[in-house]
Tab-separated table of C-alpha atoms in Angstrom:
chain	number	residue	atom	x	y	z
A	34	UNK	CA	-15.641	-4.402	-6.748
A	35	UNK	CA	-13.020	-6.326	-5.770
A	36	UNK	CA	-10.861	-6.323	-2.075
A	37	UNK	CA	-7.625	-6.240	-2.717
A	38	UNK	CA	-5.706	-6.642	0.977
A	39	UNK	CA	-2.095	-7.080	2.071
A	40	UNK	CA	0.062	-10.060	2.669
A	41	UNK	CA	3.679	-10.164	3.825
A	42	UNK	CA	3.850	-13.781	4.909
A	43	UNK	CA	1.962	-16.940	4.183
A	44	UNK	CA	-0.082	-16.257	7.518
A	45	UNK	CA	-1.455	-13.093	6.558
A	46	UNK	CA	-2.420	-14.351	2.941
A	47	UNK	CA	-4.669	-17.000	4.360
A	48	UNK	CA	-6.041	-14.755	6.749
A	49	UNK	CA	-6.532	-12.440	4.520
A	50	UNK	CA	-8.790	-15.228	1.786
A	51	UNK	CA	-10.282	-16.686	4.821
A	52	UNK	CA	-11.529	-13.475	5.817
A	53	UNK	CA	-13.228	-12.614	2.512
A	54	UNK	CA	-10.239	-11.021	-0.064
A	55	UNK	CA	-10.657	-11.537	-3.499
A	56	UNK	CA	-7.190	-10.511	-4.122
A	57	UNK	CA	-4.080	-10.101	-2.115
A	58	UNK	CA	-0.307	-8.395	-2.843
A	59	UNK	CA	2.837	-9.468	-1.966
A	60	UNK	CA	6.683	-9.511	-2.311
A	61	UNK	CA	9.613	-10.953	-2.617
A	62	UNK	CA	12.232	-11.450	0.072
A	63	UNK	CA	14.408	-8.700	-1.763
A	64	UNK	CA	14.748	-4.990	-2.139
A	65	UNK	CA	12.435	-5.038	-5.446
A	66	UNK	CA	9.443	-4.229	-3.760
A	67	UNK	CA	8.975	-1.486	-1.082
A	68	UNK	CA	8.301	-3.723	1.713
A	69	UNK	CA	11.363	-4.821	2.123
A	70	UNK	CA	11.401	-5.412	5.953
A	71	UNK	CA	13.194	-8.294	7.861
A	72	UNK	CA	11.089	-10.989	8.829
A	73	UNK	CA	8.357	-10.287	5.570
A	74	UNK	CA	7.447	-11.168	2.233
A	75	UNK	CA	8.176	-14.420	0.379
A	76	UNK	CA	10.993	-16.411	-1.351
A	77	UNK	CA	9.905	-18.211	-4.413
A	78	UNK	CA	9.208	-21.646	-2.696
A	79	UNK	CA	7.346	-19.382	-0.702
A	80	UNK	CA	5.598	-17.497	-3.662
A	81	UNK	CA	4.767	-21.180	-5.366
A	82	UNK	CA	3.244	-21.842	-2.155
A	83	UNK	CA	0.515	-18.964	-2.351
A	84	UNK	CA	0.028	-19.271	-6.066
A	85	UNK	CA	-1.201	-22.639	-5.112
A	86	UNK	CA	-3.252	-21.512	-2.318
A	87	UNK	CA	-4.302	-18.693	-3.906
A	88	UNK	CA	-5.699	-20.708	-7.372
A	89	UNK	CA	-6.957	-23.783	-5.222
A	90	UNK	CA	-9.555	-20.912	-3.407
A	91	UNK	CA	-10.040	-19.862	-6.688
A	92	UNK	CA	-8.740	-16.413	-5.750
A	93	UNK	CA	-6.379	-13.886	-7.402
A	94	UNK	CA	-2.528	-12.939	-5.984
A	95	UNK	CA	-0.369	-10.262	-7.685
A	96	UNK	CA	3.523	-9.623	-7.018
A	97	UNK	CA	4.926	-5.765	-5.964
A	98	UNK	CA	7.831	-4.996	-8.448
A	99	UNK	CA	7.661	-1.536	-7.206
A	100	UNK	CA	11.060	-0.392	-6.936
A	101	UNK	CA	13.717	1.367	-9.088
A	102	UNK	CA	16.798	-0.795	-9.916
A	103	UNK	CA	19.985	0.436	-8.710
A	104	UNK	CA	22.622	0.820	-11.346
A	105	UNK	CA	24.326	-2.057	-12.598
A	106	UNK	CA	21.696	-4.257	-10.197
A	107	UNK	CA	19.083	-4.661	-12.674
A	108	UNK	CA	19.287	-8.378	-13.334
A	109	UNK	CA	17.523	-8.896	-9.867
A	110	UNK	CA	14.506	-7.247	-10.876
A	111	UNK	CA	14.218	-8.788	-14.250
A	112	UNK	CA	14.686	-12.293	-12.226
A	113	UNK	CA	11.570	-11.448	-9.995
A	114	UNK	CA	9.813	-10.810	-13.171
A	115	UNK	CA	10.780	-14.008	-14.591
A	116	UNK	CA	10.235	-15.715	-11.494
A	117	UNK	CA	6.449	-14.685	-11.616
A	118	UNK	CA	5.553	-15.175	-15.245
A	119	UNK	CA	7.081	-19.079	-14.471
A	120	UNK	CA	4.258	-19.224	-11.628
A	121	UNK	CA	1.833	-17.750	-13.876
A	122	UNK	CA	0.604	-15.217	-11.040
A	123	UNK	CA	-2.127	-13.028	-11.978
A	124	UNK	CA	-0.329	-9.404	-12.270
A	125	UNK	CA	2.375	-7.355	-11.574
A	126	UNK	CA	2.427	-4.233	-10.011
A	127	UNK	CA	5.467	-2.026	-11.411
A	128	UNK	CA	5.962	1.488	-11.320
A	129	UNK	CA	9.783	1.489	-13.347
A	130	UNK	CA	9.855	2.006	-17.146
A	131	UNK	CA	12.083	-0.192	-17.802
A	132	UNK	CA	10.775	-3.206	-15.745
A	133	UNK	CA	7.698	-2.222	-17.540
A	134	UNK	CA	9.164	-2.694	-21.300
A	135	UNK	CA	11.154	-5.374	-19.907
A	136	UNK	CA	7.905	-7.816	-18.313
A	137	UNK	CA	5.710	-6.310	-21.814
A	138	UNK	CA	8.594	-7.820	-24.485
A	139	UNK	CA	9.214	-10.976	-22.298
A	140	UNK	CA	6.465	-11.918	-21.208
A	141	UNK	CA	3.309	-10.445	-23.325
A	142	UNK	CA	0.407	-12.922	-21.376
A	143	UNK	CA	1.420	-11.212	-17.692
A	144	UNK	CA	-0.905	-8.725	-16.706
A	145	UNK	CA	0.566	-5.039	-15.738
A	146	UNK	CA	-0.570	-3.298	-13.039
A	147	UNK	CA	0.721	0.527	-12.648
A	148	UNK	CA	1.864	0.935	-9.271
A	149	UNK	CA	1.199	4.206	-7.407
A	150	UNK	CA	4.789	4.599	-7.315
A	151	UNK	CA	4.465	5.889	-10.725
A	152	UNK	CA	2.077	8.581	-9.523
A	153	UNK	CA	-0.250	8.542	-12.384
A	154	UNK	CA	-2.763	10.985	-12.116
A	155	UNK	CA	-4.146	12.006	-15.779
A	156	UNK	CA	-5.958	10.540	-19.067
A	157	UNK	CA	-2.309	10.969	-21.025
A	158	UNK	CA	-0.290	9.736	-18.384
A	159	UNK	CA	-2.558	6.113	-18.267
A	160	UNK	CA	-3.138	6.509	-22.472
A	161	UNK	CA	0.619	6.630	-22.735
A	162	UNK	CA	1.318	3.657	-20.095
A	163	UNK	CA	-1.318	1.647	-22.148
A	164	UNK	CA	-0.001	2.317	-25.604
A	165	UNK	CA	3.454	1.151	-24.263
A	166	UNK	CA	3.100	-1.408	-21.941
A	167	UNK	CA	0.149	-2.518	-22.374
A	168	UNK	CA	-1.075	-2.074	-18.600
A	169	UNK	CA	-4.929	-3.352	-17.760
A	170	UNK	CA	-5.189	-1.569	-14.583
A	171	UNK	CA	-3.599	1.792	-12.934
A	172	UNK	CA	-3.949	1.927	-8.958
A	173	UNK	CA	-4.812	5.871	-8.159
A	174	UNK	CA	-2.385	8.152	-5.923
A	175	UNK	CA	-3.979	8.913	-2.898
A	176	UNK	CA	-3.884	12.791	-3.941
A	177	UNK	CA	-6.799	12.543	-5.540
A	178	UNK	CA	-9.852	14.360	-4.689
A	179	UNK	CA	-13.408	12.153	-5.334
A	180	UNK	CA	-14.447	14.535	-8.284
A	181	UNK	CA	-10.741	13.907	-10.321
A	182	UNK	CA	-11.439	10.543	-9.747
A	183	UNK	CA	-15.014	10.146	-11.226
A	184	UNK	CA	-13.557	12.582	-13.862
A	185	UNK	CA	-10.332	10.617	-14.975
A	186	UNK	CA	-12.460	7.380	-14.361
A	187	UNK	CA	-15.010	8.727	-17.130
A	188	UNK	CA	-12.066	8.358	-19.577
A	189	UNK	CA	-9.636	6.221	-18.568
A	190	UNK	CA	-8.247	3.513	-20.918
A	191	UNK	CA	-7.582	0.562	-17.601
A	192	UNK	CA	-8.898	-0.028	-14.566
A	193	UNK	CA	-8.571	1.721	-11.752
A	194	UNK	CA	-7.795	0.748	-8.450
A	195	UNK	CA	-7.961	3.328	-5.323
A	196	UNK	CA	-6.062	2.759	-1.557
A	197	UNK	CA	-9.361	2.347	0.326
A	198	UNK	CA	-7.918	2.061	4.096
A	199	UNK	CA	-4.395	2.430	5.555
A	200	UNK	CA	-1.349	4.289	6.311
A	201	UNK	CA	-1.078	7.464	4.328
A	202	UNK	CA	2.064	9.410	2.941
A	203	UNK	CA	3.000	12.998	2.843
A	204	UNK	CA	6.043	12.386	-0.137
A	205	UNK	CA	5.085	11.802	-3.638
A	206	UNK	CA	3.399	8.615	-3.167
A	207	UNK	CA	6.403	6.202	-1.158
A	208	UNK	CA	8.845	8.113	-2.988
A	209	UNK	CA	10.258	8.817	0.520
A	210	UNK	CA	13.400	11.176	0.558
A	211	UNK	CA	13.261	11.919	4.610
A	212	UNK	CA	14.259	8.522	5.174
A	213	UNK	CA	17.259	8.593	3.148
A	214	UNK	CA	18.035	12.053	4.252
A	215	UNK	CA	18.264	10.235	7.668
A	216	UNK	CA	19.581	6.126	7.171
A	217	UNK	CA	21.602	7.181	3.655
A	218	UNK	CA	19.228	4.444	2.260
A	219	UNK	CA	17.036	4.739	-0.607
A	220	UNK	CA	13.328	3.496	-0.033
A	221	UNK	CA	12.942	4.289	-3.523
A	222	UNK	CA	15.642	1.590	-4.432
A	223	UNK	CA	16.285	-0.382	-1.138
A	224	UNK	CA	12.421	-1.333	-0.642
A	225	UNK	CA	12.380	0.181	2.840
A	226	UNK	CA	11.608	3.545	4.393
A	227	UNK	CA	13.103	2.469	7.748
A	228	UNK	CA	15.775	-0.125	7.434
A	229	UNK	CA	15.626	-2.780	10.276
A	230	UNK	CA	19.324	-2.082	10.874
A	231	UNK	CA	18.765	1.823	11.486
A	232	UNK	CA	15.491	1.042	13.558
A	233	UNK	CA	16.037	1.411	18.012
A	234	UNK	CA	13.847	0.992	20.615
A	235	UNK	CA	14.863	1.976	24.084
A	236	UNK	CA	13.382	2.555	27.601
A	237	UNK	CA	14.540	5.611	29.139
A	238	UNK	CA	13.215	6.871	32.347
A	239	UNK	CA	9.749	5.398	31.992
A	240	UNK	CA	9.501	6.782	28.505
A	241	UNK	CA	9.757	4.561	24.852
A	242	UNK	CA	12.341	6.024	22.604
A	243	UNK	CA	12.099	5.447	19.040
A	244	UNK	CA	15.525	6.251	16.616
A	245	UNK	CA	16.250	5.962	13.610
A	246	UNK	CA	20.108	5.875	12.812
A	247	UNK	CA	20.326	7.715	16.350
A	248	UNK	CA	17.767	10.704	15.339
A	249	UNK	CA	15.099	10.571	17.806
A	250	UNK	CA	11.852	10.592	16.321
A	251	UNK	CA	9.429	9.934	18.750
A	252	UNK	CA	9.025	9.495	22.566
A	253	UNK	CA	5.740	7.974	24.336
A	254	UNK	CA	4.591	7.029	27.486
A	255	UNK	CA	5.181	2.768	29.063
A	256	UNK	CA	0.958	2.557	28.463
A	257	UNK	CA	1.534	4.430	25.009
A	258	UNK	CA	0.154	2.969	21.708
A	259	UNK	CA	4.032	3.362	19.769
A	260	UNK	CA	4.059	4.704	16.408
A	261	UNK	CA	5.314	3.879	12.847
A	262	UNK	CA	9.310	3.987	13.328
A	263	UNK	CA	8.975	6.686	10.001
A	264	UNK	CA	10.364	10.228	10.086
A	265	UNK	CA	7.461	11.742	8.988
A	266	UNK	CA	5.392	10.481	11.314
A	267	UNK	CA	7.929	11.417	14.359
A	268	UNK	CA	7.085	14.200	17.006
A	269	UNK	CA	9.760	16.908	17.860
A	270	UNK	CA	10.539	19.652	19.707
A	271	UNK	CA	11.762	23.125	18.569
A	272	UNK	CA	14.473	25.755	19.585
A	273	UNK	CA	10.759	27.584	20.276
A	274	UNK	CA	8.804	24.744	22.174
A	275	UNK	CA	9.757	22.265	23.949
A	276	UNK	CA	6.689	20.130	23.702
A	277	UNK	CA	6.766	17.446	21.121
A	278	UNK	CA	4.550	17.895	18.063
A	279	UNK	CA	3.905	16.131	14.836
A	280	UNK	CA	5.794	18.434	12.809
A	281	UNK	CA	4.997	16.948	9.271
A	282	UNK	CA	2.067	14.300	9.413
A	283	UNK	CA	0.223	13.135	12.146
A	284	UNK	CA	-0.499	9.622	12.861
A	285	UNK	CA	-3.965	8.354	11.092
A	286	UNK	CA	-5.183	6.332	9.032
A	287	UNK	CA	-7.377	6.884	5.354
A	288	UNK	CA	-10.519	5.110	5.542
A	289	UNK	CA	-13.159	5.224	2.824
A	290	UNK	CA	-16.176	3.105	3.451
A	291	UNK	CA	-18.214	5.754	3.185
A	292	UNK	CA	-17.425	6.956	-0.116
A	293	UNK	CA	-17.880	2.987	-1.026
A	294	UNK	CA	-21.200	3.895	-3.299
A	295	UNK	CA	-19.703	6.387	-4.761
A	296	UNK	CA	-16.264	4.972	-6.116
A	297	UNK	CA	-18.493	2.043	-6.940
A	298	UNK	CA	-20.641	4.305	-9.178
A	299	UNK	CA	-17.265	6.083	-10.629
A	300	UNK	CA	-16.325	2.568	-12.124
A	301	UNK	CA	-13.122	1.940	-9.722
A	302	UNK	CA	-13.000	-2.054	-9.873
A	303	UNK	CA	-10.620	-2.576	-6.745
A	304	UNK	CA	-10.208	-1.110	-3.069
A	305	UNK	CA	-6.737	-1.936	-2.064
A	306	UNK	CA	-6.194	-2.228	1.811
A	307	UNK	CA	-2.552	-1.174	2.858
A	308	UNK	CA	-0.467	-2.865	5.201
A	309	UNK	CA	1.837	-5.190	3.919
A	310	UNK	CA	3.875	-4.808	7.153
A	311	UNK	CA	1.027	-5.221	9.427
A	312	UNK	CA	0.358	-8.545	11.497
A	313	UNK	CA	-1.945	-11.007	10.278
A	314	UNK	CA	-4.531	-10.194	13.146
A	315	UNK	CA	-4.682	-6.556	11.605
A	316	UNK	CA	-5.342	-7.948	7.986
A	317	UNK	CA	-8.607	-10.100	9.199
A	318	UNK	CA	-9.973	-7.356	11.478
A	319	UNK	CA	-9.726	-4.784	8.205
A	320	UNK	CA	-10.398	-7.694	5.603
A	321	UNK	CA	-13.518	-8.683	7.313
A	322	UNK	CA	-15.082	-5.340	7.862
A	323	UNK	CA	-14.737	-4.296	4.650
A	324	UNK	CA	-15.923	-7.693	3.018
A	325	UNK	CA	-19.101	-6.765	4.911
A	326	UNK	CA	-19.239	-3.475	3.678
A	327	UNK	CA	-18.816	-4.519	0.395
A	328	UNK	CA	-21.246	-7.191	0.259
A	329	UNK	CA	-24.266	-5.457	1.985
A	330	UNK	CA	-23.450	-2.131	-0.424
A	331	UNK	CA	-23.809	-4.702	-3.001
A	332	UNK	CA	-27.119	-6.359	-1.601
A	333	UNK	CA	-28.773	-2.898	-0.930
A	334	UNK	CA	-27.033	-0.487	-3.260
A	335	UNK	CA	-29.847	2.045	-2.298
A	336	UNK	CA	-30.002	2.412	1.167
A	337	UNK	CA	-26.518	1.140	2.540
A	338	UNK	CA	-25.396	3.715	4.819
A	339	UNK	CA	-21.753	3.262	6.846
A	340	UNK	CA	-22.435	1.270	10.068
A	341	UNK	CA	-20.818	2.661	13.289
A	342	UNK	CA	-19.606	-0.886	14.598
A	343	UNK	CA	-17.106	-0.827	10.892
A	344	UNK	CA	-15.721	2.690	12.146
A	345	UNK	CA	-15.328	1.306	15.130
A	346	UNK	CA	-13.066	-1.676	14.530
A	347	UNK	CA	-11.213	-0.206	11.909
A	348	UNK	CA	-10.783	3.105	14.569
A	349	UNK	CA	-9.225	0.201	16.752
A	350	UNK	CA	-6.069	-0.762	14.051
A	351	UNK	CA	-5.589	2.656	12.750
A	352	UNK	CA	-2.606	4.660	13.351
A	353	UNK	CA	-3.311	7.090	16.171
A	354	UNK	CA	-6.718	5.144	16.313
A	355	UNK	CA	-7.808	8.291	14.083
A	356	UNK	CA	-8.945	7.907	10.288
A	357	UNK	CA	-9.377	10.717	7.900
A	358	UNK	CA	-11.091	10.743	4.192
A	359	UNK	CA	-7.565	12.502	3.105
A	360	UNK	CA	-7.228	14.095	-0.350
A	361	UNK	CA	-10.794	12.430	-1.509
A	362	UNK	CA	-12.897	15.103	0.578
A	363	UNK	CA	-10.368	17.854	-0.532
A	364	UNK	CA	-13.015	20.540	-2.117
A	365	UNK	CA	-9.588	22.966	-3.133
A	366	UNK	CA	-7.653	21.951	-6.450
């Protein structure tokens, strides 16, 4: 199985190989992948940089194309395309159908990736996506539940790959209308589900006050652990209460390393850590737990069991320091 972990700057993706990835993701320093945060991802010196790193450890590196082109704006996307079937990088992850036919007809020898941004979920969905575009491997949406994915793995046509730790989201899969609704900014097109520019922190009588585009979203304590500046993720009050709750998701994170033999049995051939936004200290503490999972589930298939000192550390970097098996334990339909 291979660990597929985050990287949004040259840091993180030789923490993240250091620390035991067999793959990482990245972006560009644009709006055509949905990381598109100041201060991350790569420009294409950059990007030659960790294809060369990346083939000199003899690992593998694939590029997040997972954005919709604005109108009229497509020629950027089809130049990040270009850009990495020049560096020869080992995939693409793409979500658009039109990027899609676009990297398939250019450039036939680049491996497609689905993204989960295209929230396929079924065997006609993935047969159709193959029979058009070719695509090797389909990354799951985390909707899911364990038995539809042994079931659609039974059949499918590509690879799957499955979000095995990480941030979790309440829209269809990062297709994030809230945040528009709020910034008047697209995540779906802009790359970003809270825009730097819309983002405020303040101190206000010995409280942290998160807004985005001057909507409060969240208030903590000085000694508070701060939350994800996201909408859906915010606490509010009510004209009925006025104590703060988390009104649409609460802050936590999915981890999976117990359901490790399992997905393992079901055929998925990649775990894909989230957290291209997260610090490079975050990717080794999550890269190197789960590189030890993965290696003593595949040295004693038969009795591996989840050790409490993983939980632990990954409880440590989670959001709300609170994981949750999400949709996968879901025994409803």
């Amino acid at each position: 199985m291979e660990l597929l972990c985050p990287a949004g700057n040259l840091a993180s993706l030789k923490t993240a190989y250091n620390a035991g990835a067999d793959a990482v993701y990245l972006g560009l320093k644009d709006d055509t992948n949905a990381r598109s945060f100041a201060g991350l991802n790569f420009s294409p010196k950059k990007l030659q940089q960790a294809v060369d790193i990346a083939k000199d450890m003899g690992r593998k590196i694939y590029l997040t194309i997972n954005t919709f082109p604005k109108p009229n704006e497509e020629a950027r996307w089809y130049k990040a395309i270009d850009i990495a079937a020049d560096l020869d990088m080992d995939a693409l992850i793409m979500a658009d159908l039109s990027l899609l036919d676009y990297a398939h007809r250019n450039h036939p020898q680049l491996p497609l990736h689905l993204s989960v941004q295209a929230s396929a979920t079924n065997l006609g969905a993935l047969s159709l996506y193959k029979q058009e575009f070719n695509i090797e491997r389909a990354v799951l949406p985390r909707v899911l539940s364990m038995k539809q994915v042994r079931d659609l793995a039974k059949v499918s046509p590509v690879d799957l790959e499955v979000f095995a730790f990480g941030s979790l989201c309440i829209m269809a899969e990062g297709r994030c209308h809230l945040s528009s609704y709020v910034t008047g900014q697209s995540p779906n097109t802009g790359g970003s589900c809270s825009p730097a520019q819309h983002v405020r922190w303040q101190e206000q009588g010995g409280d942290q006050i998160t807004r985005l585009n001057d909507v409060m979203i969240d208030k903590s304590g000085k000694d508070e652990q701060m939350g994800y500046p996201v909408v859906c993720k915010g606490s509010y009050v009510t004209e009925e209460d006025n104590n703060p709750e988390y009104m649409l998701e609460s802050p936590t994170s999915l981890n999976t390393l117990s359901l490790i033999p399992e997905l393992h049995k079901a055929g998925v051939v990649s775990l894909k850590i989230e957290g291209r936004q997260r610090s490079p200290a975050y990717v080794e503490q999550v890269t190197r737990v789960w590189r030890n999972a993965i290696d003593t589930f595949m040295k004693f298939p038969k009795t591996f069991t989840c050790q409490k000192e993983w939980n632990q550390a990954l409880d440590k970097v989670s959001e709300g320091q609170t994981t949750t098996l999400g949709a996968y334990e879901r025994s409803w339909q």
